[in-house]
Coordinates of C-alpha atoms in Angstrom, one line a residue:
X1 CA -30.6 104.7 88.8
X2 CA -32.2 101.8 90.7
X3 CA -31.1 98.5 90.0
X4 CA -33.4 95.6 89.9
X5 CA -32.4 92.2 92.0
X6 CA -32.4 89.4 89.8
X7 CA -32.5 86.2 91.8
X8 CA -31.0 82.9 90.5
X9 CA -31.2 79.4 91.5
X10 CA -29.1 78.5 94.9
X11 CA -26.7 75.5 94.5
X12 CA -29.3 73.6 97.0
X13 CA -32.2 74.1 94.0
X14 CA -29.6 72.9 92.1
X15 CA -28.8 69.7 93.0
X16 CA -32.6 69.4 94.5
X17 CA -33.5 69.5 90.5
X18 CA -30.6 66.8 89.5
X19 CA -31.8 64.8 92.4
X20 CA -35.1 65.1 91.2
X21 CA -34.0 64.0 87.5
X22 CA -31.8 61.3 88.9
X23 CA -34.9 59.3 90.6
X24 CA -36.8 59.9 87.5
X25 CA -34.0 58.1 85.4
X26 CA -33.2 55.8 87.8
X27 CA -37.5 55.0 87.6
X28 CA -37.7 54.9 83.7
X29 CA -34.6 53.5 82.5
X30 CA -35.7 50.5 83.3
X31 CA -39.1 50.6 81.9
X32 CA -37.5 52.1 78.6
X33 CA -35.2 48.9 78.6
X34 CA -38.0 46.6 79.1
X35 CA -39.8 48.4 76.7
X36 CA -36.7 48.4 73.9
X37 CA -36.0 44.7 74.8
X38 CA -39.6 43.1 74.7
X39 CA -39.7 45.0 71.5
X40 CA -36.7 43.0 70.2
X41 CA -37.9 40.1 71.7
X42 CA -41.2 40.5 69.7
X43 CA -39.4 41.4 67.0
X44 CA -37.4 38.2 67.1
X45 CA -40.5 36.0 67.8
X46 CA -41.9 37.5 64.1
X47 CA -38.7 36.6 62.8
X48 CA -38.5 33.3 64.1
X49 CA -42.2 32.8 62.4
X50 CA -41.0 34.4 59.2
X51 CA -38.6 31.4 59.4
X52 CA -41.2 28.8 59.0
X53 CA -43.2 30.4 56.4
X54 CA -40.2 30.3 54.4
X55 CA -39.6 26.8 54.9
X56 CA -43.5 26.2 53.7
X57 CA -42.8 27.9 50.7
X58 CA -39.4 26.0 50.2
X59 CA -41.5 23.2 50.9
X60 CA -44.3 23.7 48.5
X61 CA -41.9 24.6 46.0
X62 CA -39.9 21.2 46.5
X63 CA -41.6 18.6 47.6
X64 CA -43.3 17.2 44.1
X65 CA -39.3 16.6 43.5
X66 CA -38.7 12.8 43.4
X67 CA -35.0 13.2 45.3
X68 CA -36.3 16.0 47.7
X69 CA -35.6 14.1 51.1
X70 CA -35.5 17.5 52.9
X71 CA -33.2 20.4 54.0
X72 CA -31.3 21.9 56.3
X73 CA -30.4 25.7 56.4
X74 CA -28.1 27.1 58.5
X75 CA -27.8 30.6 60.0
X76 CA -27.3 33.8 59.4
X77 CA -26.2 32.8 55.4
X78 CA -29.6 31.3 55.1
X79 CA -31.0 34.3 55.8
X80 CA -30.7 35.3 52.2
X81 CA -31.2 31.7 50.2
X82 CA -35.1 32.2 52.3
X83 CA -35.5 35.6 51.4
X84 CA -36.4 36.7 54.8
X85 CA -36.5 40.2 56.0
X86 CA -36.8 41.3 60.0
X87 CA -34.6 41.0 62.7
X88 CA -31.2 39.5 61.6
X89 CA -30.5 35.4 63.3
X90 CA -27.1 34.9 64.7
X91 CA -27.0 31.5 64.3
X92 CA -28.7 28.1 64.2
X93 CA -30.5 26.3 61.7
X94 CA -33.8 25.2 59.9
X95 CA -34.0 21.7 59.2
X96 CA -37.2 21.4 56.7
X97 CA -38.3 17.2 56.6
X98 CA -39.0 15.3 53.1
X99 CA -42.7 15.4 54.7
X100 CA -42.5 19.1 55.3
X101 CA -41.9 19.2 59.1
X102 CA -39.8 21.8 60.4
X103 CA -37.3 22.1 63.4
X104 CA -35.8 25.3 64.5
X105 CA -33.3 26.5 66.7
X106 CA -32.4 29.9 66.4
X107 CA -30.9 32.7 68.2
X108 CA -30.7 36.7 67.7
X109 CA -27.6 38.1 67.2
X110 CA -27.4 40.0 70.7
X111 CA -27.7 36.5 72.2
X112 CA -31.0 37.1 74.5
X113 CA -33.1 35.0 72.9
X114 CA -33.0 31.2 71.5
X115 CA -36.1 30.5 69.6
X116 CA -36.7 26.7 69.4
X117 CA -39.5 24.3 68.0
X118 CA -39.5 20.6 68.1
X119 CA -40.7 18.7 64.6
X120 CA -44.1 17.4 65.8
X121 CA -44.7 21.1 68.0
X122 CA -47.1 23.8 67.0
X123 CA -45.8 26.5 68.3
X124 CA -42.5 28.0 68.6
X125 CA -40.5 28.2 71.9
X126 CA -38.6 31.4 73.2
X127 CA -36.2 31.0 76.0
X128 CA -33.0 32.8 77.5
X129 CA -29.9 32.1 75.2
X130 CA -27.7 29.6 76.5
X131 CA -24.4 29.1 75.3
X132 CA -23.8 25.7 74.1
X133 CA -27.1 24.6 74.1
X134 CA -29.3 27.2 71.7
X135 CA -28.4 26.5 67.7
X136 CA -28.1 22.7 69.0
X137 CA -30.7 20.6 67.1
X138 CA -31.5 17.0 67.7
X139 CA -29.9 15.2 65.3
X140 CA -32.3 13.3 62.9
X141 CA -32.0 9.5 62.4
X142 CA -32.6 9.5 58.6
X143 CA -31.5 5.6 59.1
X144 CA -34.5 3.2 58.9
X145 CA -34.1 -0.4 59.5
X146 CA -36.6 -3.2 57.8
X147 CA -36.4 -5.1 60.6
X148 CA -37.6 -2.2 63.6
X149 CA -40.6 -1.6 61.8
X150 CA -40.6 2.0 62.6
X151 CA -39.1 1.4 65.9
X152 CA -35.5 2.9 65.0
X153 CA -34.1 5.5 67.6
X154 CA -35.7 8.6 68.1
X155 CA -32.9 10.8 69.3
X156 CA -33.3 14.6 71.7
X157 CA -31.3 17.4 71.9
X158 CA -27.5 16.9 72.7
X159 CA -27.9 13.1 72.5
X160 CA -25.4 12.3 70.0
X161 CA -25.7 8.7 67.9
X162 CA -22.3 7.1 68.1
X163 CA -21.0 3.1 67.3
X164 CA -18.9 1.7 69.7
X165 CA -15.9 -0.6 68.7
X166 CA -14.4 -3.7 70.2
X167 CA -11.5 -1.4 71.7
X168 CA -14.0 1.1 73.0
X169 CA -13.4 3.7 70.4
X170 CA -16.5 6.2 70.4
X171 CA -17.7 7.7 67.3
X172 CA -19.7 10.0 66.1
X173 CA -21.6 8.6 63.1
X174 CA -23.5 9.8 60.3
X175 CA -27.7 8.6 60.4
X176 CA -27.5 8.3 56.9
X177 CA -26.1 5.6 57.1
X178 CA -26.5 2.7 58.6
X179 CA -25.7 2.0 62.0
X180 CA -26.8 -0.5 63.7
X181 CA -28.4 -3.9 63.5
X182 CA -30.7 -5.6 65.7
X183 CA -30.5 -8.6 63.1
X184 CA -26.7 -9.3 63.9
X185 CA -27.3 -7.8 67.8
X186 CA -25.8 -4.6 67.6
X187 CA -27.7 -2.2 69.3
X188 CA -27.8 1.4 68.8
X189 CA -26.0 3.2 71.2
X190 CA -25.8 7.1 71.7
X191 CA -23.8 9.2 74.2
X192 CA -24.3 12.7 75.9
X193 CA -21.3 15.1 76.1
X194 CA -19.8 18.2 78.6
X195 CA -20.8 21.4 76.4
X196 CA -17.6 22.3 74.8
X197 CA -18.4 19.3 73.1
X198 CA -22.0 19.2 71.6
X199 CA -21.4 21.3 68.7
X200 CA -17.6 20.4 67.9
X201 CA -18.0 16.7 66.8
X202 CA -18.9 15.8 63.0
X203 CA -19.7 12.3 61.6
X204 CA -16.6 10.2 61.3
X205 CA -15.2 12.2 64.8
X206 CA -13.6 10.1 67.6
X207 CA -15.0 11.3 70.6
X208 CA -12.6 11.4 74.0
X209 CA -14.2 9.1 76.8
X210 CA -13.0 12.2 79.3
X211 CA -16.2 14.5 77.0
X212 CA -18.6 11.6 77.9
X213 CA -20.8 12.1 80.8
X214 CA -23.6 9.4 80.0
X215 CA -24.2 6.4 77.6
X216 CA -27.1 4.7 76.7
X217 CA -28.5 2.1 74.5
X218 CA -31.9 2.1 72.5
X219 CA -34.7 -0.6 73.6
X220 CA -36.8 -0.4 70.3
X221 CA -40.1 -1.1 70.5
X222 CA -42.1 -4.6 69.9
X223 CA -44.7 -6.9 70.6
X224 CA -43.9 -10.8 72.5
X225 CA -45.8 -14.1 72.1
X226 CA -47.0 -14.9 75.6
X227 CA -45.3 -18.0 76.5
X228 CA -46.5 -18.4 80.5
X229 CA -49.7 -16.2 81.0
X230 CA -51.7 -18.5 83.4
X231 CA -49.1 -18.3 86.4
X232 CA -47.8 -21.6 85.9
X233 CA -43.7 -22.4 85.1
X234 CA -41.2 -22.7 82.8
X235 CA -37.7 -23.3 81.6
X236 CA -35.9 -20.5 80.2
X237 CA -36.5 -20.3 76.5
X238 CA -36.0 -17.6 73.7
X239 CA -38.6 -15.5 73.7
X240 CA -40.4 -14.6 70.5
X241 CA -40.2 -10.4 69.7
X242 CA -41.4 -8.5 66.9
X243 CA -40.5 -5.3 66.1
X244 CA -43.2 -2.6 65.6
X245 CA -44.3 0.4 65.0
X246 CA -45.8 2.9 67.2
X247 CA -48.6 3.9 65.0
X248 CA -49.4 -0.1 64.5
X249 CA -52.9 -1.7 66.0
X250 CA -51.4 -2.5 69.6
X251 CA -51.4 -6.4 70.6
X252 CA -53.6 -7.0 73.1
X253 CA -53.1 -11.0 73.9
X254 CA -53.7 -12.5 77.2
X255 CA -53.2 -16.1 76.9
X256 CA -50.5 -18.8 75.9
X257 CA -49.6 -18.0 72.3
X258 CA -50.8 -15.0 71.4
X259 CA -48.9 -11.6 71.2
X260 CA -48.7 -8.6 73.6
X261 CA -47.7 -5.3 73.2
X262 CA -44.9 -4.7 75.9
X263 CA -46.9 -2.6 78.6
X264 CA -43.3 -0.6 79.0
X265 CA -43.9 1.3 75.9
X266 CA -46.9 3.3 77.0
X267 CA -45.7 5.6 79.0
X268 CA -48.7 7.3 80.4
X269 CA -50.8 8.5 78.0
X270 CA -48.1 8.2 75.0
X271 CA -47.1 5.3 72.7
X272 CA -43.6 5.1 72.4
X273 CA -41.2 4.1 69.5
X274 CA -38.8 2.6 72.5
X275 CA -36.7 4.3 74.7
X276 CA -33.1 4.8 75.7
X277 CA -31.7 2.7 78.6
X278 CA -28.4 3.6 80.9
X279 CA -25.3 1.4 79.4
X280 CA -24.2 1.1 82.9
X281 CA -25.2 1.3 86.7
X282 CA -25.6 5.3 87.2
X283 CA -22.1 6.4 88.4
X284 CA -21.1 10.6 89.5
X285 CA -22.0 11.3 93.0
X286 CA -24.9 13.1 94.8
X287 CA -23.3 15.9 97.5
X288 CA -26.8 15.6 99.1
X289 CA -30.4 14.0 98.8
X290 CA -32.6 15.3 95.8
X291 CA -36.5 16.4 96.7
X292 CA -38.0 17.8 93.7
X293 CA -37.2 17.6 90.1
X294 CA -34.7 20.9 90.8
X295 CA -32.0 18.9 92.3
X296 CA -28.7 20.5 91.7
X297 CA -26.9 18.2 94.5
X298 CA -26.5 15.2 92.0
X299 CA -23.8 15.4 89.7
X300 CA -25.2 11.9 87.9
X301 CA -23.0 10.2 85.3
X302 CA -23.3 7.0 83.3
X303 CA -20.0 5.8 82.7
X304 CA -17.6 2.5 82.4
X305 CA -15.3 1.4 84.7
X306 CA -16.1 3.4 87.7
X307 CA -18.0 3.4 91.1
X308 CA -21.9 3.4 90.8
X309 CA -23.8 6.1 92.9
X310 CA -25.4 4.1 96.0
X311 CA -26.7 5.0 100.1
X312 CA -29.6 6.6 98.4
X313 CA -33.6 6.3 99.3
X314 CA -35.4 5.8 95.6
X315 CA -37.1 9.3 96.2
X316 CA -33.1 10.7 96.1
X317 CA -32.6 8.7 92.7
X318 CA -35.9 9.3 91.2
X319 CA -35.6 12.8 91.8
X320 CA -31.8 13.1 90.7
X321 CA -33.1 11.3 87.4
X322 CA -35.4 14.0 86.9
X323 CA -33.4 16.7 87.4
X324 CA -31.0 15.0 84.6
X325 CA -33.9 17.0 82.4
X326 CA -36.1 19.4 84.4
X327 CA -33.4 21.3 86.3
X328 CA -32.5 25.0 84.6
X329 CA -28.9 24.9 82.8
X330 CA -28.7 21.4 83.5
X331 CA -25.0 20.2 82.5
X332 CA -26.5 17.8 80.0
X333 CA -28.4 20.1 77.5
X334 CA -31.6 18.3 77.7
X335 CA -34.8 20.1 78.0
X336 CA -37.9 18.6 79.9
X337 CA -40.0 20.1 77.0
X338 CA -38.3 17.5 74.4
X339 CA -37.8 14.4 76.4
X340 CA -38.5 13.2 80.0
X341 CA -35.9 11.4 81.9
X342 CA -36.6 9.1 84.7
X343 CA -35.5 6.5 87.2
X344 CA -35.9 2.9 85.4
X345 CA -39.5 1.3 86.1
X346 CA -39.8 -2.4 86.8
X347 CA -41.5 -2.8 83.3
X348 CA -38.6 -1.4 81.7
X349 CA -36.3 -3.6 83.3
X350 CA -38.9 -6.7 81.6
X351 CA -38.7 -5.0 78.5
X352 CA -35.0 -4.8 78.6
X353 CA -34.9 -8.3 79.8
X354 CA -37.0 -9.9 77.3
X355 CA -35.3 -8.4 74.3
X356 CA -32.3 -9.6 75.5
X357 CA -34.1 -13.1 75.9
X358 CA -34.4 -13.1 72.2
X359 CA -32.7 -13.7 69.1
X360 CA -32.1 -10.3 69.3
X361 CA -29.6 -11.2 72.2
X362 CA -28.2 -14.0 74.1
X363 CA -30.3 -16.5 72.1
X364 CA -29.2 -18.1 68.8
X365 CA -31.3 -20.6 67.2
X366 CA -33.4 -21.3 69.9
X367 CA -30.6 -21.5 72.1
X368 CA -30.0 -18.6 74.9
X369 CA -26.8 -18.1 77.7
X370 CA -27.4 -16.2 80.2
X371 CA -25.7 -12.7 80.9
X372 CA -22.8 -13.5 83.1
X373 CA -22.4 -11.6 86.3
X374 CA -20.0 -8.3 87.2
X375 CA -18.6 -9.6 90.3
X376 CA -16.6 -6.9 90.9
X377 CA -16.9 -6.0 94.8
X378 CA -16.0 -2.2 94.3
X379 CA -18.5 -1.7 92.6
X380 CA -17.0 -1.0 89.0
X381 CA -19.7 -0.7 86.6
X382 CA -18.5 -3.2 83.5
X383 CA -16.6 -5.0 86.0
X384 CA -14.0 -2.7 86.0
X385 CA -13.1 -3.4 82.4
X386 CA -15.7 -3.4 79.9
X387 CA -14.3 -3.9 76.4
X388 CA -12.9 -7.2 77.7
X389 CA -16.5 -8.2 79.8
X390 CA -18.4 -8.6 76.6
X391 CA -20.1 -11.7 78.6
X392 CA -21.5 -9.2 81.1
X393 CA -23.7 -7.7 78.1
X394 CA -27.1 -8.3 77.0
X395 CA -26.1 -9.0 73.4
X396 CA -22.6 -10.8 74.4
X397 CA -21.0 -7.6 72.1
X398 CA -19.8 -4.3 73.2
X399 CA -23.5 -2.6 71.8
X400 CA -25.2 -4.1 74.2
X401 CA -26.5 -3.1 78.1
X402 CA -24.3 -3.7 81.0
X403 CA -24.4 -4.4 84.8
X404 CA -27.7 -6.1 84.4
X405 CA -26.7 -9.4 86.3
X406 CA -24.4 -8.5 89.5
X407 CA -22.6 -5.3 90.5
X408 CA -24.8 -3.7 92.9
X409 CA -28.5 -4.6 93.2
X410 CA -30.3 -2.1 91.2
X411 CA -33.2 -0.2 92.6
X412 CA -36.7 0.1 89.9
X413 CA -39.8 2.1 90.2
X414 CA -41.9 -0.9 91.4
X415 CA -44.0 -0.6 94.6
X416 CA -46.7 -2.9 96.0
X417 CA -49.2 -1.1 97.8
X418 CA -50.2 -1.4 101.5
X419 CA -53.1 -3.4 103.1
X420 CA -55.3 -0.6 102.3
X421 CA -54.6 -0.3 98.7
X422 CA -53.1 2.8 98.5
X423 CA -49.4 4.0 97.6
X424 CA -46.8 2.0 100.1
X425 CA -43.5 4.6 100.3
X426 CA -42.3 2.6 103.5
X427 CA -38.6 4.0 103.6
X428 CA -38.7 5.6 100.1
X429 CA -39.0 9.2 100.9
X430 CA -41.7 10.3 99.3
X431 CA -44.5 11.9 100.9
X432 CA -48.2 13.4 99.9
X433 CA -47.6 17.1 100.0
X434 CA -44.4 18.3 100.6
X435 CA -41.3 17.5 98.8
X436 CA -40.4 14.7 97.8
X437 CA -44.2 14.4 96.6
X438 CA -45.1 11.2 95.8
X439 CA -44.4 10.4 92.2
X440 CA -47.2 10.9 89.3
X441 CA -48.3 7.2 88.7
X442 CA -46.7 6.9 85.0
X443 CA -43.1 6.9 86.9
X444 CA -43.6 3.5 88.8
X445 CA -45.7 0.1 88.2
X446 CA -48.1 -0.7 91.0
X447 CA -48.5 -4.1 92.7
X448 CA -50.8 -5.6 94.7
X449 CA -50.7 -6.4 98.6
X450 CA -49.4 -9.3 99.8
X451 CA -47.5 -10.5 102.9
X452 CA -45.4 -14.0 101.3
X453 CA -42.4 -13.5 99.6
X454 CA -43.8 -16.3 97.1
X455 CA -47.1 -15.2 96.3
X456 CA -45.4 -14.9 92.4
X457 CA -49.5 -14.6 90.9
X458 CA -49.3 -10.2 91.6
X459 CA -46.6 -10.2 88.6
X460 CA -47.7 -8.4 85.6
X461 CA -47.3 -9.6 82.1
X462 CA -43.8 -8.1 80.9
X463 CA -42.0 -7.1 84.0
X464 CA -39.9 -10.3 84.1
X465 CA -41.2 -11.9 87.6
X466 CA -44.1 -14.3 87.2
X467 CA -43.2 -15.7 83.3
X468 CA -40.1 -16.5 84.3
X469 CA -39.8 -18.7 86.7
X470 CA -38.5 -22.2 86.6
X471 CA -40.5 -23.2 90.1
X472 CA -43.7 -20.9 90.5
X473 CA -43.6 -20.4 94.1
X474 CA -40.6 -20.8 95.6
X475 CA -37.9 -18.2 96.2
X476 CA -34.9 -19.3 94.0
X477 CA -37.2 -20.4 91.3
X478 CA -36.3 -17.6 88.8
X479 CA -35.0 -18.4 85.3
X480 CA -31.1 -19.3 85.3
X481 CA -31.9 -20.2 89.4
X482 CA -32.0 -16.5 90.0
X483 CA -33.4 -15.7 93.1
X484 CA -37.4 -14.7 93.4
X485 CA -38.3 -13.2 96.1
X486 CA -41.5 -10.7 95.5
X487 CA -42.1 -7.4 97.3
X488 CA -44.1 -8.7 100.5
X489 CA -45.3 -7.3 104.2
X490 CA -42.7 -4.0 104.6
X491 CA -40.7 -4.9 101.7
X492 CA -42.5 -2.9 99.2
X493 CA -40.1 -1.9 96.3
X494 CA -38.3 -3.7 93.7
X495 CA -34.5 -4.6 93.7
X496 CA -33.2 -6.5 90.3
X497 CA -30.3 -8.1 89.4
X498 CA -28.8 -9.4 92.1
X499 CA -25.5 -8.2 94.0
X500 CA -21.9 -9.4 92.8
X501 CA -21.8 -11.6 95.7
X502 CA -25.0 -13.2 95.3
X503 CA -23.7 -16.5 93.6
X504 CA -25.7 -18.1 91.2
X505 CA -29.1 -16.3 92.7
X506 CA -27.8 -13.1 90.9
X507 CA -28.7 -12.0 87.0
X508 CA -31.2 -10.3 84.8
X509 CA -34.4 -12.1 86.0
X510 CA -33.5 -11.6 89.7
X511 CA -36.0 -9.8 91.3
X512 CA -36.2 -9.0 95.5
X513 CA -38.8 -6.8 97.9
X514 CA -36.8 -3.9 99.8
X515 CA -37.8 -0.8 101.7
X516 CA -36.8 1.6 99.4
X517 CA -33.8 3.5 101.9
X518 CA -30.7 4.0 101.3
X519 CA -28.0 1.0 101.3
X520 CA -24.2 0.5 100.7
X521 CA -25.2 -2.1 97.8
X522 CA -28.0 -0.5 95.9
X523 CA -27.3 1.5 92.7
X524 CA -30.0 2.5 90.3
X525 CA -30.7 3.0 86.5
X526 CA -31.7 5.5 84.2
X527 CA -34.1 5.8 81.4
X528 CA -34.4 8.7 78.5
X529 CA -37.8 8.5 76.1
X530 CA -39.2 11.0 73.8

């Protein structure tokens, strides 16, 4: 009997086959997992829509109610109370408005995704999750004050409202109430914190001064009767401000008497309901020079009683207040989508300035001090001591803005052009291409050329220069015999306030020309608006 050879596969063919099936894998496993997770994502995104449709029905449902002032559902037991089907929420919340806006923030319960939509957005907003920061909702300010006129504070993700007392005890308070008053100069103040902290506080919470990285205080918006519009001088005076809207018909005035619209709340092409201005001098430290709005070299703080952050050009602060918002995982929670943060403008500083100017501030009855200087020479922002510096503030109270008059001289985005009429960065940094780029016009007021240091006339209306000075024309002529010297020749950028040093000259309505480097005894400011 002849037996027949039957052949089998050698180990080689073998492992040439599991080889083979290894590369496949190792090819479509991938694609299979972006396939699976872009299939959840979808499936989230349809969730995250389901979501608002519920909260139009819960609207429509509610909303002829009398009391119905809004809601706020919170995730995953809301999940039920909507009667929502789909891919199940780990956690966040649905806040529905008594006008039937709705913000979200939402994440899945694998914790890929955060789903997120502001209350005046129109679509929703899928990012990476990110601990800490997705499920965080900007608190609403259900507060209203008669006296803002719609101008209370509009406040962002992670910017928490808090009141302030006399002994410097922070608290986190409840927007329902009420709390603050313009009327008796107590400015709202609000505070960002390290992100163990965002979602731990409640209302009524005290919270630690080491879980505060930033405070600032609210500017609100308003309209001022011009009271020296034809270049001409006077003595220091309270300045009439009325609170407004930004909805309202904006004041357009031009002469003696009539009312302007402060230029510093349009912001480009928005109107503003005001905007939130550093308490203090920027303090933290910068490890190197920021170039772009991804800086993650600055590690920026705004904080009493310590050193403010100076030997930077104004491209390095611009660009470090930038990244406060635009930078990826930024240590502050706040998205560049929802706010914009930015290094103070020279119009902001007027607007800051005037307000405080006003029976809103230093003046009672007609009658106005001036903010007394922080002559502290290292540098302490509050002079070291701000609960007992009240004089140092622009309210003469705890509430209001520090380091105004003295400490370092504070560098704004201000810049007079050159003899050709175009964008003047002298020693500033910025260049036309490459990084740092020149700044997009809305971050800095323009000015025009000029080479005295007296020629006062190239102030704008509302920047604090040419309205108020005691002697048009001279360089000590500013209100309070604070020195005026305007940009001029090389000098081409802003400084305000004065240095602790600088005697009388220094205070709120100083104002000097610089080149813009870097210098032991320039700090800068910093400015959050909607």
């Amino acid at each position: 009997m002849v037996r027949k050879n039957k052949k089998g596969f050698t180990l080689i063919e073998l492992l040439a086959v599991i080889v083979i099936l290894a590369i496949i894998a190792l090819i479509a496993t991938p694609i299979i997992v972006g396939v699976i997770n872009k299939a959840k994502k979808n499936a989230f995104i349809d969730t995250a829509y389901g979501v608002l449709e519920s909260g139009k029905l819960y609207y429509a449902k509610n909303f002829a109610n009398d009391d119905f002032e809004g809601e706020t559902f919170s995730f995953p037991s809301a999940f039920e109370n909507l009667k929502l089907s789909g891919e199940k929420i780990g956690g966040g919340s649905l806040e529905v408005t008594g006008k039937g806006k709705q913000i979200l923030a939402i994440y899945d319960k694998g914790k890929n995704w955060c789903a997120s939509k502001g209350e005046d957005a129109s679509k929703i907003t899928v990012e990476k999750y990110e601990e800490d920061a997705c499920g965080v909702v900007a608190e609403k300010n259900n507060y209203h004050s008669p006296e803002l006129q719609g101008a209370d504070p509009i406040l962002a993700k992670g910017l928490l409202p808090v009141t302030i007392a006399a002994n410097g005890t922070v608290t986190r308070v409840d927007t329902n109430s009420k709390w603050y008053d313009y009327d008796k100069k107590e400015w709202a103040n609000a505070v960002l914190v390290s992100s163990d902290g965002r979602n731990a506080y409640e209302n009524g919470d005290v919270i630690p001064e080491s879980k505060i990285l930033a405070y600032f205080v609210w500017i609100p918006r308003y309209k001022y009767k011009l009271f020296n519009a034809a270049n001409s001088q006077v003595n220091e005076r309270e300045i009439e401000v009325v609170f407004e809207g930004k909805n309202d018909a904006k004041s357009k005035g031009s002469t003696n008497g009539t009312y302007l619209t402060h230029p510093a709340f349009t912001f480009g092409s928005k109107e503003l309901e005001g905007f939130w201005v550093g308490k203090f001098e920027t303090t933290g430290s910068m490890s190197a020079a920021c170039v772009n709005e991804s800086c993650a070299t600055a590690d920026l703080t705004i904080k009493p009683n310590v050193t403010s952050v100076r030997i930077q050009s104004i491209s390095s602060f611009f660009y470090a207040a930038r990244s406060m918002s635009t930078l990826n995982n930024n240590k502050y929670g706040l998205k560049a989508t929802e706010i914009n943060t930015h290094m103070m403008k020279n119009m902001e500083w007027g607007a800051a300035a005037y307000l405080t100017q006003s029976k809103y501030g230093r003046c009672t009855s007609g009658t106005c001090t001036e903010v007394t200087t922080n002559t502290n020479a290292s540098y302490l922002t509050g002079a070291g001591n701000y609960k007992s510096n009240i004089n140092q503030s622009t309210t003469g109270n705890i509430t209001g803005i520090y380091d105004m008059a003295g400490g370092a001289k504070e560098a704004v985005m201000g810049n007079m052009v050159d003899n050709k009429g175009a964008f003047y960065s002298r020693n500033a940094g910025f260049t036309g291409t490459n990084d740092p780029k020149q700044p997009a016009t809305m971050y800095y007021d323009s000015y025009a050329y000029d080479g005295s240091e007296i020629s006062h006339k190239r102030g704008l209306l509302g920047d604090a220069t040419k309205e108020t000075l005691r002697r048009f024309g001279t360089n000590y002529g500013g209100w309070y015999d604070d020195y005026a010297y305007f940009v001029n020749n090389d000098l081409s950028w802003f400084l305000r306030g004065g240095n602790y040093d600088s005697g009388t000259g220094a205070g709120i309505f100083d104002f000097m020309g610089y080149t813009g480097g870097g210098y032991a005894n320039v700090a800068t400011r910093m400015i959050i608006s909607k």
